[in-house]
mmCIF file of C-alpha atoms in Angstrom:
data_model
loop_
_atom_site.group_PDB
_atom_site.id
_atom_site.type_symbol
_atom_site.label_atom_id
_atom_site.label_comp_id
_atom_site.label_asym_id
_atom_site.label_seq_id
_atom_site.Cartn_x
_atom_site.Cartn_y
_atom_site.Cartn_z
ATOM 1 C CA UNK A 1 13.912 0.199 23.832
ATOM 2 C CA UNK A 2 10.725 -0.876 22.039
ATOM 3 C CA UNK A 3 10.261 -2.565 18.672
ATOM 4 C CA UNK A 4 13.666 -4.217 18.441
ATOM 5 C CA UNK A 5 13.899 -7.269 16.240
ATOM 6 C CA UNK A 6 16.298 -9.529 14.401
ATOM 7 C CA UNK A 7 15.560 -10.323 10.759
ATOM 8 C CA UNK A 8 15.642 -13.934 9.559
ATOM 9 C CA UNK A 9 14.004 -13.324 6.192
ATOM 10 C CA UNK A 10 12.684 -10.242 4.400
ATOM 11 C CA UNK A 11 11.234 -9.680 0.965
ATOM 12 C CA UNK A 12 13.105 -6.413 0.518
ATOM 13 C CA UNK A 13 11.280 -5.222 -2.605
ATOM 14 C CA UNK A 14 7.867 -5.867 -1.096
ATOM 15 C CA UNK A 15 8.812 -4.290 2.250
ATOM 16 C CA UNK A 16 10.193 -1.170 0.562
ATOM 17 C CA UNK A 17 7.057 -0.620 -1.494
ATOM 18 C CA UNK A 18 4.714 -1.040 1.484
ATOM 19 C CA UNK A 19 6.885 1.089 3.752
ATOM 20 C CA UNK A 20 6.826 3.956 1.233
ATOM 21 C CA UNK A 21 3.015 3.873 1.288
ATOM 22 C CA UNK A 22 3.059 4.968 4.924
ATOM 23 C CA UNK A 23 5.448 7.861 4.407
ATOM 24 C CA UNK A 24 6.923 8.629 1.013
ATOM 25 C CA UNK A 25 10.006 10.160 2.589
ATOM 26 C CA UNK A 26 13.472 8.871 3.347
ATOM 27 C CA UNK A 27 15.202 10.496 6.310
ATOM 28 C CA UNK A 28 18.882 11.116 5.625
ATOM 29 C CA UNK A 29 19.928 13.080 8.698
ATOM 30 C CA UNK A 30 18.603 14.378 12.004
ATOM 31 C CA UNK A 31 19.843 17.705 13.415
ATOM 32 C CA UNK A 32 19.592 18.499 17.103
ATOM 33 C CA UNK A 33 20.431 21.972 18.470
ATOM 34 C CA UNK A 34 21.368 22.353 22.105
ATOM 35 C CA UNK A 35 21.260 25.850 23.685
ATOM 36 C CA UNK A 36 23.222 26.528 26.867
ATOM 37 C CA UNK A 37 22.442 29.748 28.760
ATOM 38 C CA UNK A 38 24.268 31.074 31.810
ATOM 39 C CA UNK A 39 22.804 33.973 33.803
ATOM 40 C CA UNK A 40 24.178 35.592 36.982
ATOM 41 C CA UNK A 41 22.489 38.328 39.000
ATOM 42 C CA UNK A 42 23.126 39.858 42.410
ATOM 43 C CA UNK A 43 23.592 42.989 44.508
ATOM 44 C CA UNK A 44 26.918 44.716 45.164
ATOM 45 C CA UNK A 45 27.654 46.708 48.314
ATOM 46 C CA UNK A 46 31.220 47.959 48.820
ATOM 47 C CA UNK A 47 32.638 50.418 51.338
ATOM 48 C CA UNK A 48 36.087 51.609 52.375
ATOM 49 C CA UNK A 49 35.150 52.428 55.961
ATOM 50 C CA UNK A 50 36.925 49.342 57.296
ATOM 51 C CA UNK A 51 40.161 50.285 55.536
ATOM 52 C CA UNK A 52 40.138 53.728 57.159
ATOM 53 C CA UNK A 53 41.046 52.137 60.459
ATOM 54 C CA UNK A 54 44.341 50.860 59.086
ATOM 55 C CA UNK A 55 47.253 53.067 60.311
ATOM 56 C CA UNK A 56 48.911 55.285 57.730
ATOM 57 C CA UNK A 57 46.654 54.009 54.857
ATOM 58 C CA UNK A 58 43.514 55.281 56.559
ATOM 59 C CA UNK A 59 44.858 58.819 56.552
ATOM 60 C CA UNK A 60 44.992 58.976 52.732
ATOM 61 C CA UNK A 61 42.004 56.725 51.794
ATOM 62 C CA UNK A 62 38.707 58.594 51.654
ATOM 63 C CA UNK A 63 35.498 56.957 52.832
ATOM 64 C CA UNK A 64 33.464 55.669 49.841
ATOM 65 C CA UNK A 65 30.193 53.714 49.737
ATOM 66 C CA UNK A 66 29.116 51.886 46.549
ATOM 67 C CA UNK A 67 25.701 50.257 45.952
ATOM 68 C CA UNK A 68 24.513 48.576 42.702
ATOM 69 C CA UNK A 69 23.359 45.485 40.829
ATOM 70 C CA UNK A 70 25.524 42.926 39.006
ATOM 71 C CA UNK A 71 24.235 40.803 36.091
ATOM 72 C CA UNK A 72 25.858 38.632 33.413
ATOM 73 C CA UNK A 73 24.476 36.234 30.803
ATOM 74 C CA UNK A 74 26.030 33.973 28.180
ATOM 75 C CA UNK A 75 24.455 31.723 25.522
ATOM 76 C CA UNK A 76 26.074 28.867 23.576
ATOM 77 C CA UNK A 77 24.522 26.879 20.723
ATOM 78 C CA UNK A 78 25.720 23.350 19.813
ATOM 79 C CA UNK A 79 24.460 21.625 16.676
ATOM 80 C CA UNK A 80 24.604 17.802 16.503
ATOM 81 C CA UNK A 81 23.960 16.077 13.191
ATOM 82 C CA UNK A 82 23.104 12.393 13.183
ATOM 83 C CA UNK A 83 23.379 10.567 9.868
ATOM 84 C CA UNK A 84 20.582 8.047 9.343
ATOM 85 C CA UNK A 85 21.710 4.834 7.691
ATOM 86 C CA UNK A 86 18.966 3.313 5.548
ATOM 87 C CA UNK A 87 18.834 -0.415 6.199
ATOM 88 C CA UNK A 88 16.356 -3.246 5.939
ATOM 89 C CA UNK A 89 15.508 -2.786 9.612
ATOM 90 C CA UNK A 90 14.591 0.887 9.171
ATOM 91 C CA UNK A 91 12.449 -0.006 6.135
ATOM 92 C CA UNK A 92 10.697 -2.791 8.046
ATOM 93 C CA UNK A 93 10.103 -0.815 11.250
ATOM 94 C CA UNK A 94 7.045 1.179 9.987
ATOM 95 C CA UNK A 95 5.471 -2.053 8.779
ATOM 96 C CA UNK A 96 6.112 -3.687 12.152
ATOM 97 C CA UNK A 97 4.468 -0.762 13.944
ATOM 98 C CA UNK A 98 1.483 -0.524 11.595
ATOM 99 C CA UNK A 99 0.746 -4.253 11.309
ATOM 100 C CA UNK A 100 -2.138 -5.495 13.429
ATOM 101 C CA UNK A 101 -1.186 -8.164 15.929
ATOM 102 C CA UNK A 102 -3.617 -11.059 15.632
ATOM 103 C CA UNK A 103 -4.289 -14.097 17.777
ATOM 104 C CA UNK A 104 -6.930 -15.643 15.553
ATOM 105 C CA UNK A 105 -6.712 -15.574 11.772
ATOM 106 C CA UNK A 106 -10.348 -16.435 11.140
ATOM 107 C CA UNK A 107 -11.223 -12.944 12.384
ATOM 108 C CA UNK A 108 -8.947 -11.277 9.816
ATOM 109 C CA UNK A 109 -10.065 -9.792 6.528
ATOM 110 C CA UNK A 110 -8.344 -10.520 3.247
ATOM 111 C CA UNK A 111 -5.755 -7.822 2.637
ATOM 112 C CA UNK A 112 -5.078 -7.063 6.304
ATOM 113 C CA UNK A 113 -1.494 -6.300 7.260
ATOM 114 C CA UNK A 114 -0.978 -8.776 10.099
ATOM 115 C CA UNK A 115 1.647 -9.515 12.729
ATOM 116 C CA UNK A 116 1.630 -13.055 14.145
ATOM 117 C CA UNK A 117 3.837 -13.511 17.195
ATOM 118 C CA UNK A 118 5.158 -16.593 18.976
ATOM 119 C CA UNK A 119 4.551 -19.140 16.221
ATOM 120 C CA UNK A 120 6.572 -22.243 15.398
ATOM 121 C CA UNK A 121 7.270 -22.776 11.691
ATOM 122 C CA UNK A 122 8.152 -26.045 9.977
ATOM 123 C CA UNK A 123 9.302 -26.707 6.409
ATOM 124 C CA UNK A 124 6.864 -29.261 4.977
ATOM 125 C CA UNK A 125 8.607 -29.921 1.647
ATOM 126 C CA UNK A 126 12.091 -30.814 2.893
ATOM 127 C CA UNK A 127 12.612 -33.559 0.310
ATOM 128 C CA UNK A 128 11.693 -31.240 -2.543
ATOM 129 C CA UNK A 129 14.028 -28.580 -1.159
ATOM 130 C CA UNK A 130 17.014 -30.941 -1.071
ATOM 131 C CA UNK A 131 16.407 -32.157 -4.605
ATOM 132 C CA UNK A 132 15.880 -28.674 -6.044
ATOM 133 C CA UNK A 133 18.868 -27.201 -4.223
ATOM 134 C CA UNK A 134 21.116 -29.990 -5.459
ATOM 135 C CA UNK A 135 20.106 -29.403 -9.068
ATOM 136 C CA UNK A 136 20.284 -25.608 -8.830
ATOM 137 C CA UNK A 137 23.721 -25.689 -7.188
ATOM 138 C CA UNK A 138 25.305 -27.071 -10.370
ATOM 139 C CA UNK A 139 25.748 -30.644 -9.163
ATOM 140 C CA UNK A 140 24.969 -31.727 -12.718
ATOM 141 C CA UNK A 141 26.333 -28.916 -14.863
ATOM 142 C CA UNK A 142 26.731 -30.449 -18.318
ATOM 143 C CA UNK A 143 24.559 -33.156 -19.877
ATOM 144 C CA UNK A 144 25.541 -34.673 -23.233
ATOM 145 C CA UNK A 145 22.659 -34.676 -25.740
ATOM 146 C CA UNK A 146 22.942 -36.756 -28.912
ATOM 147 C CA UNK A 147 23.098 -34.586 -31.990
ATOM 148 C CA UNK A 148 23.389 -31.365 -29.963
ATOM 149 C CA UNK A 149 26.387 -31.727 -27.703
ATOM 150 C CA UNK A 150 26.690 -30.684 -24.084
ATOM 151 C CA UNK A 151 23.723 -28.864 -22.630
ATOM 152 C CA UNK A 152 23.941 -26.471 -19.659
ATOM 153 C CA UNK A 153 21.690 -28.388 -17.304
ATOM 154 C CA UNK A 154 22.017 -25.863 -14.450
ATOM 155 C CA UNK A 155 20.550 -23.036 -16.521
ATOM 156 C CA UNK A 156 17.718 -25.298 -17.614
ATOM 157 C CA UNK A 157 16.939 -26.223 -14.003
ATOM 158 C CA UNK A 158 16.881 -22.577 -12.930
ATOM 159 C CA UNK A 159 14.237 -21.882 -15.579
ATOM 160 C CA UNK A 160 12.187 -24.984 -14.766
ATOM 161 C CA UNK A 161 12.189 -24.467 -11.012
ATOM 162 C CA UNK A 162 12.049 -20.688 -10.924
ATOM 163 C CA UNK A 163 8.753 -20.902 -9.036
ATOM 164 C CA UNK A 164 10.094 -23.331 -6.424
ATOM 165 C CA UNK A 165 9.798 -22.279 -2.817
ATOM 166 C CA UNK A 166 10.173 -23.344 0.782
ATOM 167 C CA UNK A 167 6.700 -24.163 2.041
ATOM 168 C CA UNK A 168 6.340 -23.482 5.758
ATOM 169 C CA UNK A 169 3.455 -24.240 8.079
ATOM 170 C CA UNK A 170 2.710 -23.007 11.553
ATOM 171 C CA UNK A 171 0.069 -23.687 14.155
ATOM 172 C CA UNK A 172 -1.719 -21.055 16.197
ATOM 173 C CA UNK A 173 -2.810 -22.758 19.425
ATOM 174 C CA UNK A 174 -5.954 -21.463 21.073
ATOM 175 C CA UNK A 175 -7.103 -21.961 24.594
ATOM 176 C CA UNK A 176 -10.700 -22.124 23.471
ATOM 177 C CA UNK A 177 -11.731 -23.600 20.136
ATOM 178 C CA UNK A 178 -9.755 -25.534 17.560
ATOM 179 C CA UNK A 179 -6.212 -24.631 16.610
ATOM 180 C CA UNK A 180 -5.570 -22.789 13.354
ATOM 181 C CA UNK A 181 -2.932 -23.610 10.770
ATOM 182 C CA UNK A 182 -1.152 -21.084 8.600
ATOM 183 C CA UNK A 183 0.979 -21.552 5.497
ATOM 184 C CA UNK A 184 3.492 -19.315 3.747
ATOM 185 C CA UNK A 185 6.247 -19.608 1.193
ATOM 186 C CA UNK A 186 9.758 -18.267 0.744
ATOM 187 C CA UNK A 187 10.989 -18.207 -2.878
ATOM 188 C CA UNK A 188 13.957 -20.471 -3.469
ATOM 189 C CA UNK A 189 17.057 -19.331 -5.287
ATOM 190 C CA UNK A 190 20.585 -20.528 -5.872
ATOM 191 C CA UNK A 191 21.884 -17.859 -3.494
ATOM 192 C CA UNK A 192 21.121 -17.427 0.188
ATOM 193 C CA UNK A 193 17.505 -16.442 0.748
ATOM 194 C CA UNK A 194 17.977 -15.689 4.437
ATOM 195 C CA UNK A 195 19.512 -12.647 6.114
ATOM 196 C CA UNK A 196 22.688 -12.448 8.217
ATOM 197 C CA UNK A 197 23.977 -15.863 7.157
ATOM 198 C CA UNK A 198 20.912 -17.634 8.545
ATOM 199 C CA UNK A 199 19.615 -20.794 6.903
ATOM 200 C CA UNK A 200 16.068 -22.042 6.491
ATOM 201 C CA UNK A 201 16.584 -24.427 9.423
ATOM 202 C CA UNK A 202 17.151 -21.483 11.785
ATOM 203 C CA UNK A 203 13.533 -20.449 11.264
ATOM 204 C CA UNK A 204 12.404 -23.837 12.559
ATOM 205 C CA UNK A 205 14.190 -23.333 15.881
ATOM 206 C CA UNK A 206 12.044 -21.583 18.466
ATOM 207 C CA UNK A 207 9.257 -19.064 18.139
ATOM 208 C CA UNK A 208 9.287 -16.354 15.487
ATOM 209 C CA UNK A 209 7.134 -13.408 14.417
ATOM 210 C CA UNK A 210 5.595 -13.341 10.945
ATOM 211 C CA UNK A 211 4.758 -10.080 9.171
ATOM 212 C CA UNK A 212 2.591 -10.420 6.100
ATOM 213 C CA UNK A 213 -0.650 -9.888 4.236
ATOM 214 C CA UNK A 214 -3.586 -12.147 5.001
ATOM 215 C CA UNK A 215 -4.829 -13.861 1.829
ATOM 216 C CA UNK A 216 -7.639 -16.053 3.162
ATOM 217 C CA UNK A 217 -8.401 -19.669 4.032
ATOM 218 C CA UNK A 218 -7.951 -22.462 1.479
ATOM 219 C CA UNK A 219 -7.678 -26.221 1.147
ATOM 220 C CA UNK A 220 -4.160 -27.157 2.156
ATOM 221 C CA UNK A 221 -3.547 -29.536 -0.733
ATOM 222 C CA UNK A 222 -4.559 -26.869 -3.264
ATOM 223 C CA UNK A 223 -2.232 -24.273 -1.758
ATOM 224 C CA UNK A 224 0.700 -26.678 -1.676
ATOM 225 C CA UNK A 225 0.375 -27.484 -5.377
ATOM 226 C CA UNK A 226 0.014 -23.845 -6.414
ATOM 227 C CA UNK A 227 2.888 -22.316 -4.482
ATOM 228 C CA UNK A 228 5.547 -24.912 -5.243
ATOM 229 C CA UNK A 229 6.539 -26.098 -8.714
ATOM 230 C CA UNK A 230 8.422 -29.181 -7.510
ATOM 231 C CA UNK A 231 5.541 -30.261 -5.292
ATOM 232 C CA UNK A 232 3.142 -29.957 -8.225
ATOM 233 C CA UNK A 233 5.414 -32.144 -10.392
ATOM 234 C CA UNK A 234 5.644 -34.749 -7.649
ATOM 235 C CA UNK A 235 1.876 -34.775 -7.246
ATOM 236 C CA UNK A 236 1.470 -35.320 -10.997
ATOM 237 C CA UNK A 237 3.968 -38.175 -10.897
ATOM 238 C CA UNK A 238 2.171 -39.787 -7.966
ATOM 239 C CA UNK A 239 -1.169 -39.546 -9.740
ATOM 240 C CA UNK A 240 0.298 -41.215 -12.837
ATOM 241 C CA UNK A 241 1.730 -43.952 -10.646
ATOM 242 C CA UNK A 242 -1.627 -44.483 -9.001
ATOM 243 C CA UNK A 243 -3.397 -44.671 -12.362
ATOM 244 C CA UNK A 244 -0.847 -47.207 -13.609
ATOM 245 C CA UNK A 245 -1.346 -49.439 -10.572
ATOM 246 C CA UNK A 246 -5.127 -49.166 -10.878
ATOM 247 C CA UNK A 247 -4.929 -50.100 -14.558
ATOM 248 C CA UNK A 248 -2.770 -53.137 -13.797
ATOM 249 C CA UNK A 249 -5.030 -54.208 -10.935
ATOM 250 C CA UNK A 250 -8.142 -53.957 -13.123
ATOM 251 C CA UNK A 251 -6.742 -56.577 -15.491
ATOM 252 C CA UNK A 252 -5.815 -59.027 -12.740
ATOM 253 C CA UNK A 253 -8.105 -61.671 -11.285
ATOM 254 C CA UNK A 254 -7.643 -60.789 -7.605
ATOM 255 C CA UNK A 255 -9.967 -60.277 -4.741
ATOM 256 C CA UNK A 256 -11.099 -56.774 -3.843
ATOM 257 C CA UNK A 257 -9.427 -56.923 -0.446
ATOM 258 C CA UNK A 258 -5.989 -57.453 -1.942
ATOM 259 C CA UNK A 259 -6.564 -54.704 -4.505
ATOM 260 C CA UNK A 260 -7.478 -52.227 -1.771
ATOM 261 C CA UNK A 261 -4.261 -53.035 0.096
ATOM 262 C CA UNK A 262 -2.246 -52.195 -3.018
ATOM 263 C CA UNK A 263 -3.940 -48.813 -3.264
ATOM 264 C CA UNK A 264 -3.149 -47.992 0.357
ATOM 265 C CA UNK A 265 0.575 -48.312 -0.311
ATOM 266 C CA UNK A 266 0.463 -45.373 -2.735
ATOM 267 C CA UNK A 267 0.690 -41.947 -1.025
ATOM 268 C CA UNK A 268 -2.061 -39.507 -1.838
ATOM 269 C CA UNK A 269 -1.512 -36.369 -3.893
ATOM 270 C CA UNK A 270 -0.714 -34.017 -1.040
ATOM 271 C CA UNK A 271 -0.373 -36.216 2.024
ATOM 272 C CA UNK A 272 -2.328 -33.643 3.996
ATOM 273 C CA UNK A 273 -5.901 -32.630 4.427
ATOM 274 C CA UNK A 274 -7.767 -29.742 5.966
ATOM 275 C CA UNK A 275 -7.730 -26.004 5.527
ATOM 276 C CA UNK A 276 -4.979 -23.465 6.136
ATOM 277 C CA UNK A 277 -4.755 -19.686 6.294
ATOM 278 C CA UNK A 278 -2.347 -18.423 3.666
ATOM 279 C CA UNK A 279 -0.042 -15.512 4.534
ATOM 280 C CA UNK A 280 1.751 -13.499 1.858
ATOM 281 C CA UNK A 281 4.913 -13.132 3.919
ATOM 282 C CA UNK A 282 6.842 -9.864 4.082
ATOM 283 C CA UNK A 283 9.348 -10.806 6.767
ATOM 284 C CA UNK A 284 10.107 -13.379 9.424
ATOM 285 C CA UNK A 285 11.762 -11.877 12.476
ATOM 286 C CA UNK A 286 12.571 -12.525 16.110
ATOM 287 C CA UNK A 287 11.537 -9.962 18.713
ATOM 288 C CA UNK A 288 14.352 -8.780 20.976
ATOM 289 C CA UNK A 289 14.245 -7.697 24.599
ATOM 290 C CA UNK A 290 16.553 -4.919 25.802
#
């Protein structure tokens, strides 16, 4: 059976809207009618000449010959109704079939519906994820504020980090030419973002297939800051730290070599360089063989 897959993550609202663009119809049931026909035909030839040779009976049984045709037909109709259950898989299937499978992203146009198979994904903001999840889970629920009383810290965190997301990167190896790097995000929430009790770590195990919309190629550091609120706050904090150290160093009578060593100990804003292809992800799935 073709086009079988297991869903790790799906943006259900986005998938539903795109799927309805292909066919603005929802199938509720399928009716199949089976017709069974039986037809018999043949010739009939009957005679009583053989019975006339029987003693006693043959004296009273006249000789009769019968010739004719025999035919019979019968037709039965059986109607089977199959109820179609609307699920995330049935919504995603048209997108899976329509998406263009790509091997190189630099050949894609912005806005293309793409399907990227056999790619390894890695969460690049694991530290931010742990910190955000801990705060959003209600680890610190009430914070006393002088003059106000207890403040619901969990609700405040949910508002502050509403734009937080898992940032995932993947590499598309090429036999000829340089490898390409792709980046995507999965919005973070207090509830489970994954399907079927999967966690974000399950996506990092083995190859997966990514369905999404190609958005173009950008500087990696710029994309990281824009798609993750926590990462942007960390970058701002690191920049302030760097400026503080530079200010302190400028007022000290030290040699340039020592001052440069102090600067090297401070991580840069993003920790990464280069360009990445950004994918507006619709779903992350695993292809199945049957």
